[in-house]
Amino acid sequence: MQGCHESGVTVRRPFVITPYSASASGVLQPALPKVGPCSSRDRAACALGVDHVRERKTGPCFPLTVLVCETHGVGFTLYPPGHVPYGRAAVATVAPDGGVILEGPKGAAAFEGTVFAAALSASEGVAWDRARPGGSARWWGTQWRRLAVAQRICGLAPEIGEAERESAAAALGVALLLLREQAWRTAAAPGYRRRGKAVRAVLESLRQGPCVLSRLMASGHLAGLWGAPLWWEAQAGQLRSWSFRGVQAVPG
């Protein structure tokens, strides 16, 4: 199955995000949740155990833990903060344990190295390789697909309606007028550079801080790019749903 970032596949299954921290041996290990997304099916308590570890060559580029619930007979992958199912690039630059990376560029430039990198290059008139020399990952086809994903996350896709744009603005915490203006400018000149500039304008308007990741995750979910993101809050012992309307606990 192709990744949602690469093919536009709508993935609606809820997924679990949990911090990954280095063990004494230096291996990144997840904080294991006590309940899974299957807990909302009924009142039966989840019985979770590690099923296997899945290697990753893209995305977080380190092995991800897969749990299985014996009660409900389902399995699910534990994703580190910033990553989504089938995603080959992070949505935001955060540490595996969920900590905000304080060093480095700010504003839109902080999204270099994420799925938004394609839009940042486009905003500067930089087209990625057309012929993939040497197997470059910065290929034109990839740039165009990720640019389309970035537009959907930012509420700028030309095919969405006003209600969807309003939802995106609320999820991202930006002015609806900004999204309307950037969408109008893109419709008037729909080239890749104009699309990239529109996405950059939205990224520049995001309030920086820990909530940026949850806002982007919520907006991507509303756009149909991935299922509902569920965050395991280890200290509280709760699986919480990230929503722009607030953080809600999932029954356990």
Short mmCIF file of C-alpha atoms in Angstrom, two decimals:
data_model
loop_
_atom_site.label_atom_id
_atom_site.label_comp_id
_atom_site.label_asym_id
_atom_site.label_seq_id
_atom_site.Cartn_x
_atom_site.Cartn_y
_atom_site.Cartn_z
CA MET A 1 0.00 0.00 0.00
CA GLN A 2 1.35 3.41 -0.92
CA GLY A 3 1.75 6.10 1.68
CA CYS A 4 -0.83 8.80 2.14
CA HIS A 5 1.88 11.43 1.59
CA GLU A 6 2.77 9.92 -1.77
CA SER A 7 -0.55 8.86 -3.26
CA GLY A 8 -3.37 10.81 -1.65
CA VAL A 9 -4.84 7.61 -0.14
CA THR A 10 -7.44 8.39 2.50
CA VAL A 11 -6.50 6.59 5.72
CA ARG A 12 -9.24 6.79 8.34
CA ARG A 13 -8.13 4.26 10.93
CA PRO A 14 -7.16 5.89 14.27
CA PHE A 15 -3.48 5.59 15.11
CA VAL A 16 -1.47 5.88 18.31
CA ILE A 17 1.36 8.35 18.92
CA THR A 18 3.70 7.79 21.85
CA PRO A 19 7.10 9.14 22.94
CA TYR A 20 10.19 7.08 22.03
CA SER A 21 13.13 7.48 24.40
CA ALA A 22 16.63 6.00 24.38
CA SER A 23 17.19 2.99 26.63
CA ALA A 24 20.43 2.33 28.54
CA SER A 25 21.76 0.61 25.42
CA GLY A 26 20.85 3.59 23.24
CA VAL A 27 17.92 1.88 21.48
CA LEU A 28 14.79 3.99 21.11
CA GLN A 29 11.92 2.40 23.04
CA PRO A 30 8.30 3.58 23.16
CA ALA A 31 6.23 4.44 26.21
CA LEU A 32 3.77 1.55 26.11
CA PRO A 33 0.10 2.50 26.36
CA LYS A 34 -2.30 0.59 28.60
CA VAL A 35 -5.22 0.98 26.21
CA GLY A 36 -5.49 0.94 22.43
CA PRO A 37 -7.72 2.60 19.83
CA CYS A 38 -9.87 -0.54 20.03
CA SER A 39 -10.89 0.42 23.59
CA SER A 40 -13.74 2.55 22.25
CA ARG A 41 -15.49 -0.53 20.80
CA ASP A 42 -16.89 -1.79 24.09
CA ARG A 43 -16.31 -1.75 27.84
CA ALA A 44 -13.90 -4.68 27.78
CA ALA A 45 -10.41 -3.81 29.07
CA CYS A 46 -7.56 -4.02 26.56
CA ALA A 47 -4.86 -6.66 27.11
CA LEU A 48 -1.87 -5.30 25.23
CA GLY A 49 1.46 -6.92 24.46
CA VAL A 50 4.36 -6.38 22.08
CA ASP A 51 3.83 -8.38 18.90
CA HIS A 52 6.93 -7.42 16.93
CA VAL A 53 9.22 -4.57 15.93
CA ARG A 54 8.91 -3.19 12.41
CA GLU A 55 11.95 -1.82 10.58
CA ARG A 56 11.58 1.54 8.85
CA LYS A 57 13.77 2.87 6.03
CA THR A 58 11.77 6.10 5.70
CA GLY A 59 9.75 8.20 8.09
CA PRO A 60 11.37 8.06 11.53
CA CYS A 61 14.09 5.72 10.15
CA PHE A 62 14.20 3.60 13.30
CA PRO A 63 12.25 0.44 14.26
CA LEU A 64 8.65 0.94 15.41
CA THR A 65 6.92 -1.25 17.96
CA VAL A 66 3.71 -3.06 17.04
CA LEU A 67 1.28 -4.01 19.81
CA VAL A 68 -1.53 -6.54 19.75
CA CYS A 69 -4.68 -6.47 21.86
CA GLU A 70 -5.69 -9.98 22.88
CA THR A 71 -9.10 -8.76 24.04
CA HIS A 72 -10.16 -7.28 20.72
CA GLY A 73 -7.92 -9.27 18.41
CA VAL A 74 -6.32 -6.30 16.69
CA GLY A 75 -2.80 -4.95 16.28
CA PHE A 76 -1.51 -1.42 15.85
CA THR A 77 1.78 0.41 15.39
CA LEU A 78 3.12 2.95 17.86
CA TYR A 79 4.22 6.06 15.96
CA PRO A 80 6.66 8.64 17.33
CA PRO A 81 5.53 12.28 17.52
CA GLY A 82 5.46 13.98 14.13
CA HIS A 83 4.82 10.84 12.09
CA VAL A 84 1.68 9.32 10.59
CA PRO A 85 0.76 5.93 9.08
CA TYR A 86 2.40 5.30 5.70
CA GLY A 87 4.11 8.69 5.88
CA ARG A 88 7.59 8.93 4.41
CA ALA A 89 8.32 12.35 5.89
CA ALA A 90 7.49 13.92 9.25
CA VAL A 91 4.69 16.44 9.57
CA ALA A 92 6.70 18.54 12.02
CA THR A 93 10.24 18.56 13.36
CA VAL A 94 10.06 17.24 16.92
CA ALA A 95 12.26 14.90 18.92
CA PRO A 96 11.25 11.21 19.17
CA ASP A 97 10.26 11.80 22.79
CA GLY A 98 7.95 14.63 21.74
CA GLY A 99 10.22 17.41 22.96
CA VAL A 100 10.40 20.65 21.00
CA ILE A 101 13.72 21.11 19.21
CA LEU A 102 14.79 24.56 20.39
CA GLU A 103 17.86 24.97 18.21
CA GLY A 104 17.62 25.65 14.51
CA PRO A 105 15.57 27.91 12.23
CA LYS A 106 12.22 29.41 13.22
CA GLY A 107 9.02 30.14 11.37
CA ALA A 108 8.38 28.32 8.10
CA ALA A 109 12.07 27.42 7.83
CA ALA A 110 11.61 25.14 10.85
CA PHE A 111 9.66 22.77 8.56
CA GLU A 112 12.63 22.00 6.33
CA GLY A 113 13.09 18.23 6.36
CA THR A 114 9.35 17.58 6.76
CA VAL A 115 6.58 16.96 4.24
CA PHE A 116 6.44 20.77 3.90
CA ALA A 117 9.99 20.95 2.51
CA ALA A 118 8.60 20.52 -1.00
CA ALA A 119 6.48 23.64 -0.55
CA LEU A 120 9.37 25.62 0.92
CA SER A 121 11.52 24.79 -2.11
CA ALA A 122 8.66 25.67 -4.45
CA SER A 123 8.15 29.04 -2.75
CA GLU A 124 11.73 29.92 -3.68
CA GLY A 125 11.34 28.70 -7.25
CA VAL A 126 13.47 25.63 -6.64
CA ALA A 127 12.19 22.65 -8.64
CA TRP A 128 13.37 19.24 -7.50
CA ASP A 129 15.21 16.90 -9.88
CA ARG A 130 13.30 15.86 -12.99
CA ALA A 131 15.40 12.79 -13.87
CA ARG A 132 16.26 11.48 -10.37
CA PRO A 133 20.03 11.41 -11.00
CA GLY A 134 21.76 9.13 -8.53
CA GLY A 135 18.43 8.16 -7.00
CA SER A 136 17.83 11.58 -5.44
CA ALA A 137 14.90 11.71 -3.02
CA ARG A 138 14.26 15.30 -4.07
CA TRP A 139 12.48 14.34 -7.26
CA TRP A 140 9.92 16.49 -9.09
CA GLY A 141 7.16 13.89 -8.81
CA THR A 142 7.68 13.67 -5.06
CA GLN A 143 7.75 17.45 -4.74
CA TRP A 144 4.46 17.84 -6.60
CA ARG A 145 2.70 15.17 -4.52
CA ARG A 146 3.96 16.53 -1.22
CA LEU A 147 3.06 20.04 -2.27
CA ALA A 148 -0.51 18.84 -2.80
CA VAL A 149 -0.50 17.22 0.68
CA ALA A 150 0.83 20.45 2.22
CA GLN A 151 -1.98 22.40 0.56
CA ARG A 152 -4.57 20.04 2.02
CA ILE A 153 -3.11 20.26 5.53
CA CYS A 154 -3.07 24.06 5.28
CA GLY A 155 -6.64 24.29 3.97
CA LEU A 156 -5.50 25.57 0.57
CA ALA A 157 -6.44 22.71 -1.76
CA PRO A 158 -8.48 24.07 -4.71
CA GLU A 159 -11.10 21.31 -4.45
CA ILE A 160 -12.20 21.98 -0.86
CA GLY A 161 -15.28 23.99 0.08
CA GLU A 162 -15.70 26.93 2.42
CA ALA A 163 -16.80 24.76 5.37
CA GLU A 164 -13.66 22.63 5.05
CA ARG A 165 -11.49 25.74 4.85
CA GLU A 166 -13.12 27.08 8.00
CA SER A 167 -12.38 23.80 9.80
CA ALA A 168 -8.74 23.95 8.69
CA ALA A 169 -8.40 27.54 9.94
CA ALA A 170 -9.87 26.57 13.31
CA ALA A 171 -7.64 23.50 13.63
CA LEU A 172 -4.49 25.42 12.70
CA GLY A 173 -5.36 28.46 14.77
CA VAL A 174 -4.90 30.88 11.87
CA ALA A 175 -7.16 33.51 10.36
CA LEU A 176 -9.72 32.23 7.87
CA LEU A 177 -9.11 35.38 5.82
CA LEU A 178 -5.48 34.29 5.34
CA LEU A 179 -6.54 30.94 3.89
CA ARG A 180 -9.13 32.57 1.65
CA GLU A 181 -6.61 35.09 0.34
CA GLN A 182 -3.90 32.50 -0.32
CA ALA A 183 -6.37 30.13 -2.00
CA TRP A 184 -7.59 32.96 -4.23
CA ARG A 185 -4.04 33.94 -5.21
CA THR A 186 -3.22 30.31 -6.02
CA ALA A 187 -6.34 29.92 -8.14
CA ALA A 188 -5.31 33.01 -10.12
CA ALA A 189 -1.78 31.65 -10.72
CA PRO A 190 -1.73 27.90 -9.98
CA GLY A 191 1.94 27.28 -10.68
CA TYR A 192 4.13 25.35 -8.25
CA ARG A 193 5.90 28.51 -7.00
CA ARG A 194 2.63 30.27 -6.10
CA ARG A 195 1.36 27.11 -4.35
CA GLY A 196 4.56 26.95 -2.33
CA LYS A 197 4.30 30.61 -1.33
CA ALA A 198 0.73 30.06 -0.13
CA VAL A 199 1.78 27.15 2.08
CA ARG A 200 4.75 29.14 3.42
CA ALA A 201 2.42 32.03 4.35
CA VAL A 202 0.30 29.68 6.44
CA LEU A 203 3.31 28.09 8.13
CA GLU A 204 4.66 31.53 9.00
CA SER A 205 1.34 32.32 10.70
CA LEU A 206 1.32 29.26 12.95
CA ARG A 207 1.90 29.99 16.61
CA GLN A 208 5.15 28.27 17.54
CA GLY A 209 5.21 25.91 20.51
CA PRO A 210 4.22 22.38 21.57
CA CYS A 211 0.69 22.78 20.18
CA VAL A 212 1.90 23.15 16.57
CA LEU A 213 2.19 19.39 16.09
CA SER A 214 -1.29 18.61 17.43
CA ARG A 215 -2.79 21.37 15.26
CA LEU A 216 -1.15 20.04 12.09
CA MET A 217 -2.19 16.50 12.98
CA ALA A 218 -5.78 17.61 13.55
CA SER A 219 -5.91 19.54 10.28
CA GLY A 220 -4.47 16.62 8.31
CA HIS A 221 -7.08 14.34 9.84
CA LEU A 222 -9.89 16.75 8.93
CA ALA A 223 -8.51 16.80 5.38
CA GLY A 224 -8.83 13.01 5.20
CA LEU A 225 -5.09 12.36 4.93
CA TRP A 226 -4.94 10.08 7.99
CA GLY A 227 -7.10 8.70 10.75
CA ALA A 228 -7.75 10.25 14.14
CA PRO A 229 -4.42 10.84 15.96
CA LEU A 230 -4.42 9.45 19.52
CA TRP A 231 -1.69 10.55 21.92
CA TRP A 232 -0.59 8.31 24.80
CA GLU A 233 -0.12 10.51 27.85
CA ALA A 234 1.96 8.30 30.10
CA GLN A 235 1.81 10.42 33.26
CA ALA A 236 -1.97 10.59 33.20
CA GLY A 237 -2.28 7.02 31.94
CA GLN A 238 -4.73 8.08 29.25
CA LEU A 239 -5.02 7.83 25.49
CA ARG A 240 -6.11 11.25 24.30
CA SER A 241 -7.59 12.36 21.01
CA TRP A 242 -5.92 15.39 19.46
CA SER A 243 -8.61 17.76 18.27
CA PHE A 244 -8.67 21.49 17.60
CA ARG A 245 -11.73 21.58 19.86
CA GLY A 246 -9.60 20.42 22.75
CA VAL A 247 -7.90 17.30 24.00
CA GLN A 248 -10.34 14.51 24.78
CA ALA A 249 -9.70 11.31 26.71
CA VAL A 250 -10.42 8.01 24.98
CA PRO A 251 -12.31 5.59 27.27
CA GLY A 252 -10.01 2.93 28.66
#
